Tab-separated table of C-alpha atoms in Angstrom:
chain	number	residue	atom	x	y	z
M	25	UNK	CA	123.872	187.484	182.806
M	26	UNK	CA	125.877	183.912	182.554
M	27	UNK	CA	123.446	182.582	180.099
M	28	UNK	CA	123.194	185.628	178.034
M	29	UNK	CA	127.138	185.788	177.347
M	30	UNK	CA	126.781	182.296	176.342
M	31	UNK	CA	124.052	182.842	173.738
M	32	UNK	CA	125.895	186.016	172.702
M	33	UNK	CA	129.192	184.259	172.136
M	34	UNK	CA	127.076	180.932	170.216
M	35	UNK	CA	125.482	183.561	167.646
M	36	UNK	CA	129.026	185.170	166.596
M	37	UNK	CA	130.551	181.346	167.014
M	38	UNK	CA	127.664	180.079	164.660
M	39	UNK	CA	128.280	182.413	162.285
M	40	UNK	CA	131.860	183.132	161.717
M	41	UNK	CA	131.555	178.750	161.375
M	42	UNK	CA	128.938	179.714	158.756
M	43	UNK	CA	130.794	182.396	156.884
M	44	UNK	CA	134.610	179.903	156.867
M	45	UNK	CA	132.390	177.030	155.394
M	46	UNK	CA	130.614	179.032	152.662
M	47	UNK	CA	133.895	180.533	152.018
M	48	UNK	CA	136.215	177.066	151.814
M	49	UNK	CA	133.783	175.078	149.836
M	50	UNK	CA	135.027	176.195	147.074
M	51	UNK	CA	138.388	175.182	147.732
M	52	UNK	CA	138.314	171.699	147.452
M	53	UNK	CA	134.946	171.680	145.700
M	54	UNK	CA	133.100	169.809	148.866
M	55	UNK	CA	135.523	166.934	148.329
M	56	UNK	CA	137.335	167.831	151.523
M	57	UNK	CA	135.910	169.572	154.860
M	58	UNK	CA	137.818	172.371	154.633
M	59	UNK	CA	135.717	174.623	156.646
M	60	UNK	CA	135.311	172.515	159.574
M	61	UNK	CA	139.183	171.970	159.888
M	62	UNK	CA	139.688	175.714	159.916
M	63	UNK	CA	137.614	176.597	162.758
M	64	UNK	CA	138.974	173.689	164.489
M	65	UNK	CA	142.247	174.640	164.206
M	66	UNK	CA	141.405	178.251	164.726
M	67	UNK	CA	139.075	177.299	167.675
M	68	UNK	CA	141.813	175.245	169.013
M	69	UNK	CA	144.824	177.725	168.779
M	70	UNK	CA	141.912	180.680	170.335
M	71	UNK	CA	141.019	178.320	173.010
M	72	UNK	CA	144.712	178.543	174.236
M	73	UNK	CA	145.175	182.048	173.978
M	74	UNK	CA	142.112	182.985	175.796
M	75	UNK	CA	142.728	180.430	178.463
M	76	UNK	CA	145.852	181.896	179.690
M	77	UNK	CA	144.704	185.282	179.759
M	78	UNK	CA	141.457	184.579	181.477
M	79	UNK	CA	142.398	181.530	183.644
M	80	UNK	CA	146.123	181.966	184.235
M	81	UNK	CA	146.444	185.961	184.032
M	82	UNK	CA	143.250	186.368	185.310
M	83	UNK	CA	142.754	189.578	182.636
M	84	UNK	CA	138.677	189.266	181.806
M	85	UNK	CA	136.167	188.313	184.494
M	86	UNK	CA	134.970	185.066	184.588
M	87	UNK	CA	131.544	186.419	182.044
M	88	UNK	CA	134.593	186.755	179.517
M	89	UNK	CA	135.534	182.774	180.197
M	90	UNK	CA	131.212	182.064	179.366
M	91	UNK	CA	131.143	184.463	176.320
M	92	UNK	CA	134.370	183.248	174.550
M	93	UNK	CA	135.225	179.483	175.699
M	94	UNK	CA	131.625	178.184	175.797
M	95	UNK	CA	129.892	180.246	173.800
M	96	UNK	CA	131.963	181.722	170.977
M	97	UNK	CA	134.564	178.333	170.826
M	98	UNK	CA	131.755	175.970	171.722
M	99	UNK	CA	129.752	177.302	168.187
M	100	UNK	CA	132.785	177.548	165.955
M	101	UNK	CA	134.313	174.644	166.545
M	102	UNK	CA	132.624	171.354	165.444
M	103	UNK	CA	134.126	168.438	166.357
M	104	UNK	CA	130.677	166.940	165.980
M	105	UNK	CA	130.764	167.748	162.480
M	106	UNK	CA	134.177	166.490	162.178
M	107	UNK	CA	132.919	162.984	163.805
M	108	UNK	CA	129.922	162.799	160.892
M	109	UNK	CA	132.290	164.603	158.131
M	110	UNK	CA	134.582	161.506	158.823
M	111	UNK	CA	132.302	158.989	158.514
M	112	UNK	CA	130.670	159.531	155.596
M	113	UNK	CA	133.924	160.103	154.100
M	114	UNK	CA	134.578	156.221	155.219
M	115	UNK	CA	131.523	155.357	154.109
M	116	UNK	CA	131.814	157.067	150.800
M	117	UNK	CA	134.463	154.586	149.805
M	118	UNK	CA	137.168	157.049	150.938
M	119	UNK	CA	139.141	155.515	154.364
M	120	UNK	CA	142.370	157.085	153.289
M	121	UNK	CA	140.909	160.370	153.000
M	122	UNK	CA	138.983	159.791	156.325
M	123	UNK	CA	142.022	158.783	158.305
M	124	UNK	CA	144.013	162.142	156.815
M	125	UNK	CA	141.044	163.702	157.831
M	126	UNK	CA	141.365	162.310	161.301
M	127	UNK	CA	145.187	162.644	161.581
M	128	UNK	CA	145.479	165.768	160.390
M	129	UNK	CA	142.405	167.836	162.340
M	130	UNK	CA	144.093	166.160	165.202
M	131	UNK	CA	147.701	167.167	165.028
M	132	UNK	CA	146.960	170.196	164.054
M	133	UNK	CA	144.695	171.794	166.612
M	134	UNK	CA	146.492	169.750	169.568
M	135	UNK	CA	149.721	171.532	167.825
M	136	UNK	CA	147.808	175.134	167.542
M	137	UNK	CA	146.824	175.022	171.511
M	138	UNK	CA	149.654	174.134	172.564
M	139	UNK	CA	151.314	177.300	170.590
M	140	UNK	CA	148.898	179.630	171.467
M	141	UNK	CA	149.541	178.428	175.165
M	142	UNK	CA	153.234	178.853	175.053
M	143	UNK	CA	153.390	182.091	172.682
M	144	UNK	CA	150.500	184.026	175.364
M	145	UNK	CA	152.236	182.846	178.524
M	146	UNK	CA	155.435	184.574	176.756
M	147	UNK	CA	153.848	187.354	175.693
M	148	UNK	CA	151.247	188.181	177.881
């Protein structure tokens, strides 16, 4: 049952990745990874929430904690993508956009667990 809440929560993960990348490219014309710092600052702000209601509120039973933190947040965010996304900015000839990259994927999702954290111990 473990492995199959995993799987479950990897499909939806792959695809609501799939369906924010198809949708930002547009944005900044594939000039700027758009897509991949949206679910990484969505996966990161999630993360938080669903941590303190499964881990510190104990609210979902631990197949929850398998289906939505490994499998769901494990597919949509892609901090492996990020890594490559990054370099090949750099190696495109654009560092400064590489380090903004890097700076701002970071702040941000650190910033959006660390919310969700505090606003669901508050609230929940």
């Amino acid at each position: 049952m473990q492995w199959l809440a995993i799987a479950v929560g990897g499909a939806i993960g792959a695809l609501v990745r799939h369906l924010v990348s198809v949708w930002s490219y547009p944005v900044f014309e594939g000039r700027f990874p758009l897509g991949t710092l949206i679910v990484n600052v969505l996966g990161s702000f999630l993360i938080g929430v669903v941590y303190v209601a499964i881990i510190e509120r104990g609210m979902l039973s631990p197949e929850w904690r398998l289906l939505l933190m490994t499998g769901l947040f494990g597919a949509l965010t892609t901090f492996s993508t990020f890594s490559l996304e990054t370099l090949l900015l750099w190696h495109n000839d654009q560092p400064l956009m590489a380090l903004a990259y890097i700076l701002i994927s970071l702040v941000l999702c650190l910033a959006a667990t660390g919310v969700a954290i505090a606003l669901t111990m508050k609230y929940l």
